[in-house]
């Protein structure tokens, strides 16, 4: 592996436009995510409400994910992403207006979160499947890894800014900045020059969905990766959903502490994604996924038991590194295995496991934390991840 290979996907003009627009938009998205979490915490001080908000924000991805994959394989993916980004801009403006006017309520927050989840159910599969169009198959793994690094670089910047801005100017200002950031990605997508792809055969949505399910059932590596991603999503949700309680309830650092914890995790995730971006082939990715799952389990347990905020920040860097090594490896492995005609549908299934299952993890985290406490709940997640890693290793022993 050589650092000279790390950024090779940026040689493609369309990918550079995608990269520039996405990182701007994602900074705004992470700012909104942290500000929204803090707003719910400020209004309710209720662990379960934090979990319910995350549930409403992602349940539509699980329910509508298959339809989003069908749309991504049937219609021009860039057009789907542009429409979704425009709708996301509208929801951010609505959230900012309600918060600034003082008319925001928990019910309206849950409704807007659900609307954003519906939009993401179509946007995420189309965006993931579009990466091969804006780079190349030869550099697909690098493009995916850089996309992950970009996502988590925004996780470093966005939460840190959100923690400061919420403390000084309030949540509404973060929501407004997020609305403006969507313009950047829309303009960059519109500036791309993409070749016209042949129209897919006219088939019913049900037949296309059934074909995608049959492909997953027939491919043991793809099936094993999806199961591993599902377990990782469920096991990592407690540390994400309950972060406000660690930041304020345990370490007494307020919204700024929440921003620093989220930013530390993002910093580690950037390092993990760039480490995977150095690879030029997919050999050894199953072993990387297994090692990363063990690393996640260990770091989650250490975070749950940490008595100091500074140590917890360092552990969050390690958590982010392990999580992103697993996610980037899993995404790369699936995309290198999947034929183009199935890419949208399989990436929809991937999104359902990586994001769509998070509502169930969020509710479970909130419910467990209200009974057991936040620290034992994170330890439960650690145990789930460790067990899943060994199951994955056994199922992929000949890979």
Coordinates of C-alpha atoms in Angstrom, one line a residue:
X1 CA 0.0 0.0 0.0
X2 CA 1.3 3.5 -0.9
X3 CA 0.0 6.9 0.0
X4 CA 0.4 7.9 -3.6
X5 CA -2.6 5.7 -4.5
X6 CA -4.8 7.2 -1.8
X7 CA -6.4 10.0 -3.9
X8 CA -6.3 8.5 -7.4
X9 CA -10.1 8.7 -7.9
X10 CA -9.8 12.5 -7.9
X11 CA -8.3 12.3 -11.4
X12 CA -11.9 12.1 -12.7
X13 CA -13.6 15.4 -13.2
X14 CA -17.0 14.1 -12.3
X15 CA -15.7 12.6 -9.1
X16 CA -14.0 15.9 -8.2
X17 CA -17.3 17.7 -8.6
X18 CA -19.1 15.0 -6.6
X19 CA -16.4 15.2 -3.8
X20 CA -16.6 19.0 -3.6
X21 CA -20.3 19.2 -3.4
X22 CA -20.8 16.3 -1.1
X23 CA -18.3 17.4 1.5
X24 CA -19.9 20.9 1.7
X25 CA -23.4 19.4 2.0
X26 CA -22.3 16.7 4.5
X27 CA -20.8 19.3 6.9
X28 CA -24.2 20.9 7.0
X29 CA -25.9 17.5 7.5
X30 CA -23.7 16.6 10.5
X31 CA -24.3 20.1 11.9
X32 CA -28.0 19.5 11.7
X33 CA -27.7 16.0 13.1
X34 CA -25.9 17.1 16.3
X35 CA -28.1 20.2 16.7
X36 CA -31.3 18.1 16.3
X37 CA -30.0 15.6 18.9
X38 CA -29.2 18.4 21.3
X39 CA -32.6 20.1 20.7
X40 CA -34.4 16.9 21.6
X41 CA -32.2 16.4 24.7
X42 CA -32.9 20.0 25.7
X43 CA -36.6 19.7 25.3
X44 CA -37.1 16.3 26.9
X45 CA -34.0 15.1 28.8
X46 CA -35.4 11.7 27.9
X47 CA -33.2 8.8 26.7
X48 CA -36.2 7.1 25.0
X49 CA -37.1 10.3 23.0
X50 CA -33.5 10.4 21.6
X51 CA -34.0 6.9 20.5
X52 CA -37.4 7.6 19.0
X53 CA -36.1 10.6 17.1
X54 CA -33.4 8.4 15.5
X55 CA -36.0 5.8 14.8
X56 CA -38.2 8.2 12.9
X57 CA -35.3 9.5 11.0
X58 CA -34.3 6.1 9.6
X59 CA -37.3 3.7 9.6
X60 CA -38.3 4.9 6.2
X61 CA -34.9 3.8 4.8
X62 CA -35.7 0.3 6.0
X63 CA -39.3 0.2 4.7
X64 CA -38.7 2.1 1.4
X65 CA -35.1 0.9 0.8
X66 CA -36.1 -1.8 -1.8
X67 CA -38.2 0.7 -3.7
X68 CA -35.2 3.2 -3.6
X69 CA -33.0 0.4 -5.1
X70 CA -35.5 -0.2 -7.9
X71 CA -35.7 3.5 -8.7
X72 CA -31.8 3.7 -8.8
X73 CA -31.7 0.9 -11.3
X74 CA -34.5 2.2 -13.4
X75 CA -34.0 6.0 -13.7
X76 CA -30.9 8.2 -14.2
X77 CA -29.2 8.2 -10.8
X78 CA -27.9 11.7 -11.0
X79 CA -31.5 13.0 -11.5
X80 CA -32.7 11.0 -8.5
X81 CA -30.0 12.4 -6.3
X82 CA -30.6 16.0 -7.4
X83 CA -34.4 15.7 -6.7
X84 CA -33.6 14.2 -3.3
X85 CA -31.1 16.9 -2.4
X86 CA -33.7 19.6 -3.3
X87 CA -36.3 18.0 -1.1
X88 CA -33.7 17.8 1.7
X89 CA -33.1 21.5 1.4
X90 CA -36.8 22.2 1.9
X91 CA -36.9 20.1 5.1
X92 CA -33.9 21.9 6.5
X93 CA -35.6 25.3 5.8
X94 CA -38.8 24.1 7.5
X95 CA -36.9 22.9 10.5
X96 CA -34.9 26.2 10.8
X97 CA -38.1 28.3 10.5
X98 CA -40.0 26.3 13.2
X99 CA -37.1 26.4 15.6
X100 CA -36.4 30.1 15.1
X101 CA -40.0 31.1 15.5
X102 CA -40.4 29.1 18.7
X103 CA -43.0 26.8 17.3
X104 CA -40.9 23.7 17.3
X105 CA -42.2 20.7 19.2
X106 CA -41.2 17.1 19.7
X107 CA -44.1 16.0 17.4
X108 CA -42.8 18.3 14.5
X109 CA -39.3 17.1 15.0
X110 CA -40.4 13.5 14.7
X111 CA -42.4 14.3 11.5
X112 CA -39.6 16.2 9.9
X113 CA -37.1 13.4 10.8
X114 CA -39.5 10.8 9.2
X115 CA -39.7 13.0 6.0
X116 CA -35.9 13.2 5.8
X117 CA -35.7 9.4 6.1
X118 CA -38.1 9.0 3.2
X119 CA -35.9 11.2 1.1
X120 CA -32.8 9.3 2.0
X121 CA -34.4 6.0 1.2
X122 CA -34.2 7.0 -2.5
X123 CA -31.1 9.3 -2.4
X124 CA -28.6 6.9 -0.7
X125 CA -28.9 3.9 -3.0
X126 CA -28.8 6.1 -6.1
X127 CA -25.7 8.0 -4.8
X128 CA -23.9 4.8 -3.9
X129 CA -24.6 3.2 -7.2
X130 CA -23.6 6.3 -9.1
X131 CA -20.0 6.2 -7.8
X132 CA -18.9 3.7 -10.5
X133 CA -20.3 6.1 -13.2
X134 CA -18.3 9.1 -12.0
X135 CA -15.0 7.2 -11.5
X136 CA -14.1 3.8 -13.0
X137 CA -14.4 0.2 -12.2
X138 CA -10.6 0.0 -11.8
X139 CA -10.6 2.8 -9.1
X140 CA -14.0 1.9 -7.6
X141 CA -12.6 0.8 -4.2
X142 CA -10.6 4.0 -4.0
X143 CA -13.6 6.1 -4.9
X144 CA -15.7 4.3 -2.3
X145 CA -13.1 4.8 0.4
X146 CA -12.6 8.4 -0.4
X147 CA -16.3 8.9 -0.3
X148 CA -16.3 7.3 3.2
X149 CA -13.3 9.6 4.2
X150 CA -15.2 12.6 3.0
X151 CA -18.3 11.6 4.9
X152 CA -16.3 11.3 8.1
X153 CA -14.2 14.4 7.5
X154 CA -17.6 16.2 7.5
X155 CA -18.3 14.3 10.8
X156 CA -15.2 15.9 12.3
X157 CA -16.0 19.4 11.1
X158 CA -19.8 19.5 11.3
X159 CA -20.3 18.4 15.0
X160 CA -17.4 20.5 16.2
X161 CA -19.0 23.6 14.5
X162 CA -22.5 22.6 15.7
X163 CA -21.4 22.3 19.3
X164 CA -20.0 25.9 19.2
X165 CA -22.8 27.4 17.1
X166 CA -25.6 25.8 19.3
X167 CA -23.9 27.2 22.4
X168 CA -23.6 30.7 20.9
X169 CA -26.4 31.1 18.3
X170 CA -28.9 28.3 18.9
X171 CA -30.0 25.2 16.9
X172 CA -31.9 27.2 14.2
X173 CA -28.7 28.7 12.9
X174 CA -27.3 25.2 12.3
X175 CA -30.4 24.1 10.4
X176 CA -30.2 27.3 8.2
X177 CA -26.5 26.6 7.4
X178 CA -27.5 23.0 6.4
X179 CA -30.1 24.3 4.0
X180 CA -27.6 26.5 2.3
X181 CA -25.1 23.6 2.0
X182 CA -27.5 21.6 -0.1
X183 CA -27.1 24.2 -2.9
X184 CA -23.5 23.2 -3.3
X185 CA -24.1 19.6 -4.1
X186 CA -27.0 20.4 -6.4
X187 CA -24.8 22.8 -8.5
X188 CA -22.0 20.3 -8.6
X189 CA -24.2 17.4 -9.7
X190 CA -25.7 19.7 -12.4
X191 CA -22.2 20.5 -13.7
X192 CA -21.3 16.8 -14.3
X193 CA -21.0 15.4 -17.8
X194 CA -22.3 11.8 -17.7
X195 CA -22.8 9.5 -20.7
X196 CA -26.3 8.2 -21.3
X197 CA -26.7 4.7 -20.1
X198 CA -28.9 2.1 -22.0
X199 CA -32.4 1.9 -20.7
X200 CA -33.0 -1.2 -18.6
X201 CA -35.6 -3.7 -19.8
X202 CA -39.2 -2.8 -18.9
X203 CA -40.1 -5.1 -15.9
X204 CA -42.5 -4.8 -13.0
X205 CA -41.1 -3.5 -9.8
X206 CA -42.0 -6.7 -8.1
X207 CA -39.9 -8.8 -10.6
X208 CA -36.9 -6.5 -10.2
X209 CA -37.1 -6.7 -6.5
X210 CA -37.4 -10.5 -6.6
X211 CA -34.4 -10.7 -8.9
X212 CA -32.4 -8.6 -6.4
X213 CA -33.4 -10.9 -3.5
X214 CA -32.5 -14.0 -5.5
X215 CA -29.0 -12.5 -6.2
X216 CA -28.4 -11.9 -2.5
X217 CA -29.6 -15.5 -1.6
X218 CA -27.3 -17.0 -4.3
X219 CA -24.2 -15.0 -3.2
X220 CA -22.8 -16.2 0.1
X221 CA -20.1 -13.4 0.4
X222 CA -22.7 -10.7 -0.2
X223 CA -25.1 -12.3 2.2
X224 CA -22.4 -12.6 4.9
X225 CA -21.4 -8.9 4.5
X226 CA -25.0 -7.7 4.8
X227 CA -25.5 -9.8 8.0
X228 CA -22.3 -8.4 9.5
X229 CA -23.3 -4.8 8.6
X230 CA -26.7 -5.4 10.3
X231 CA -25.0 -6.6 13.5
X232 CA -22.6 -3.7 13.4
X233 CA -25.4 -1.1 13.0
X234 CA -27.3 -2.5 15.9
X235 CA -24.2 -2.7 18.2
X236 CA -23.0 0.8 17.4
X237 CA -26.3 2.6 17.9
X238 CA -26.1 2.9 21.7
X239 CA -22.9 5.0 21.6
X240 CA -24.4 7.2 18.9
X241 CA -27.9 7.7 20.3
X242 CA -26.8 8.1 23.9
X243 CA -23.9 10.5 23.2
X244 CA -25.7 13.5 24.7
X245 CA -26.0 11.6 28.0
X246 CA -22.3 10.8 28.1
X247 CA -21.3 14.4 27.1
X248 CA -23.6 16.1 29.6
X249 CA -24.9 13.6 32.1
X250 CA -21.6 11.9 32.8
X251 CA -18.9 14.3 31.8
X252 CA -20.8 17.6 32.3
X253 CA -19.5 19.1 29.1
X254 CA -22.8 20.3 27.5
X255 CA -23.4 20.7 23.8
X256 CA -19.7 21.4 23.1
X257 CA -18.7 18.1 24.7
X258 CA -21.2 16.3 22.4
X259 CA -19.6 18.0 19.4
X260 CA -16.1 17.0 20.4
X261 CA -17.1 13.4 21.0
X262 CA -18.8 13.2 17.6
X263 CA -15.8 15.0 16.0
X264 CA -13.3 12.6 17.6
X265 CA -15.2 9.6 16.2
X266 CA -15.2 11.3 12.8
X267 CA -11.5 11.9 13.0
X268 CA -10.8 8.3 13.6
X269 CA -13.2 7.3 10.8
X270 CA -11.3 9.5 8.3
X271 CA -8.1 7.7 9.2
X272 CA -9.8 4.3 8.8
X273 CA -11.3 5.2 5.4
X274 CA -7.9 6.6 4.1
X275 CA -6.2 3.4 5.2
X276 CA -8.6 1.4 3.1
X277 CA -8.2 3.9 0.2
X278 CA -4.6 2.9 -0.2
X279 CA -5.6 -0.6 -1.3
X280 CA -5.7 -1.4 -5.0
X281 CA -7.4 -4.8 -4.7
X282 CA -10.1 -6.5 -2.7
X283 CA -8.0 -9.5 -1.5
X284 CA -8.0 -9.7 2.3
X285 CA -11.1 -7.6 2.8
X286 CA -13.0 -10.3 4.7
X287 CA -10.1 -10.5 7.2
X288 CA -10.1 -6.7 7.5
X289 CA -13.9 -6.8 8.3
X290 CA -13.3 -9.4 11.0
X291 CA -10.4 -7.6 12.7
X292 CA -12.4 -4.4 12.6
X293 CA -15.4 -6.0 14.2
X294 CA -13.2 -7.2 17.1
X295 CA -11.7 -3.7 17.4
X296 CA -15.2 -2.1 17.5
X297 CA -16.2 -4.5 20.3
X298 CA -13.1 -3.7 22.4
X299 CA -13.3 0.1 22.0
X300 CA -17.0 0.2 22.8
X301 CA -16.3 -1.6 26.0
X302 CA -13.5 0.7 26.9
X303 CA -15.7 3.8 26.2
X304 CA -18.4 2.5 28.4
X305 CA -15.9 2.0 31.3
X306 CA -13.9 5.2 30.7
X307 CA -14.0 7.6 33.8
X308 CA -12.4 10.7 32.1
X309 CA -13.6 12.9 29.2
X310 CA -10.1 13.1 27.7
X311 CA -9.7 9.3 27.6
X312 CA -13.2 9.0 26.1
X313 CA -12.2 11.4 23.3
X314 CA -9.2 9.2 22.5
X315 CA -11.3 6.0 22.6
X316 CA -13.8 7.6 20.2
X317 CA -11.1 8.1 17.7
X318 CA -10.4 4.4 17.9
X319 CA -14.1 3.6 17.6
X320 CA -14.4 5.7 14.5
X321 CA -11.3 4.1 13.0
X322 CA -12.6 0.6 13.5
X323 CA -16.1 1.3 12.4
X324 CA -15.0 3.0 9.2
X325 CA -12.5 0.3 8.3
X326 CA -15.3 -2.2 8.5
X327 CA -17.8 0.0 6.6
X328 CA -15.5 0.9 3.8
X329 CA -14.2 -2.7 3.5
X330 CA -17.8 -4.0 3.4
X331 CA -19.0 -1.4 0.9
X332 CA -15.9 -2.1 -1.4
X333 CA -16.3 -5.8 -1.2
X334 CA -20.0 -5.7 -2.1
X335 CA -19.5 -3.3 -5.0
X336 CA -16.7 -5.2 -6.5
X337 CA -18.8 -8.4 -6.5
X338 CA -22.1 -7.0 -7.8
X339 CA -22.9 -6.7 -11.5
X340 CA -23.9 -3.2 -12.7
X341 CA -27.5 -4.2 -13.5
X342 CA -28.0 -5.2 -9.8
X343 CA -26.0 -2.4 -8.3
X344 CA -28.8 -0.1 -7.2
X345 CA -30.9 -2.9 -5.7
X346 CA -28.0 -4.5 -3.8
X347 CA -26.8 -1.1 -2.5
X348 CA -30.4 -0.5 -1.3
X349 CA -30.1 -3.8 0.7
X350 CA -26.7 -2.6 2.0
X351 CA -28.2 0.7 3.0
X352 CA -31.1 -1.1 4.8
X353 CA -28.5 -2.9 6.9
X354 CA -26.1 -0.1 7.4
X355 CA -28.7 2.7 8.0
X356 CA -32.2 1.3 7.8
X357 CA -31.8 -1.0 10.8
X358 CA -30.6 1.9 13.0
X359 CA -34.1 2.8 14.0
X360 CA -34.5 -0.5 15.7
X361 CA -31.1 -0.1 17.3
X362 CA -32.1 3.4 18.4
X363 CA -35.3 2.3 20.1
X364 CA -33.5 -0.6 21.7
X365 CA -30.7 1.6 23.0
X366 CA -33.2 4.1 24.4
X367 CA -35.3 1.4 26.1
X368 CA -32.3 -0.4 27.5
X369 CA -30.7 2.7 28.8
X370 CA -33.8 3.8 30.6
X371 CA -33.7 0.5 32.5
X372 CA -30.0 -0.4 32.7
X373 CA -28.3 2.9 32.3
X374 CA -26.2 4.3 29.4
X375 CA -22.9 2.5 30.2
X376 CA -24.3 -1.1 30.5
X377 CA -26.3 -0.5 27.2
X378 CA -23.0 0.3 25.4
X379 CA -21.5 -2.9 26.8
X380 CA -24.4 -4.9 25.4
X381 CA -23.6 -3.4 22.0
X382 CA -20.0 -4.4 22.4
X383 CA -21.0 -8.0 23.1
X384 CA -23.2 -8.2 20.0
X385 CA -20.5 -6.9 17.7
X386 CA -17.9 -9.4 19.1
X387 CA -20.2 -12.4 18.5
X388 CA -21.2 -11.2 15.0
X389 CA -17.5 -10.8 14.1
X390 CA -16.7 -14.4 14.9
X391 CA -19.9 -15.7 13.0
X392 CA -18.7 -13.7 10.0
X393 CA -15.2 -15.1 10.2
X394 CA -16.6 -18.6 10.3
X395 CA -18.9 -18.0 7.3
X396 CA -16.1 -16.6 5.2
X397 CA -13.3 -18.9 6.3
X398 CA -12.6 -20.0 2.7
X399 CA -12.5 -16.5 1.3

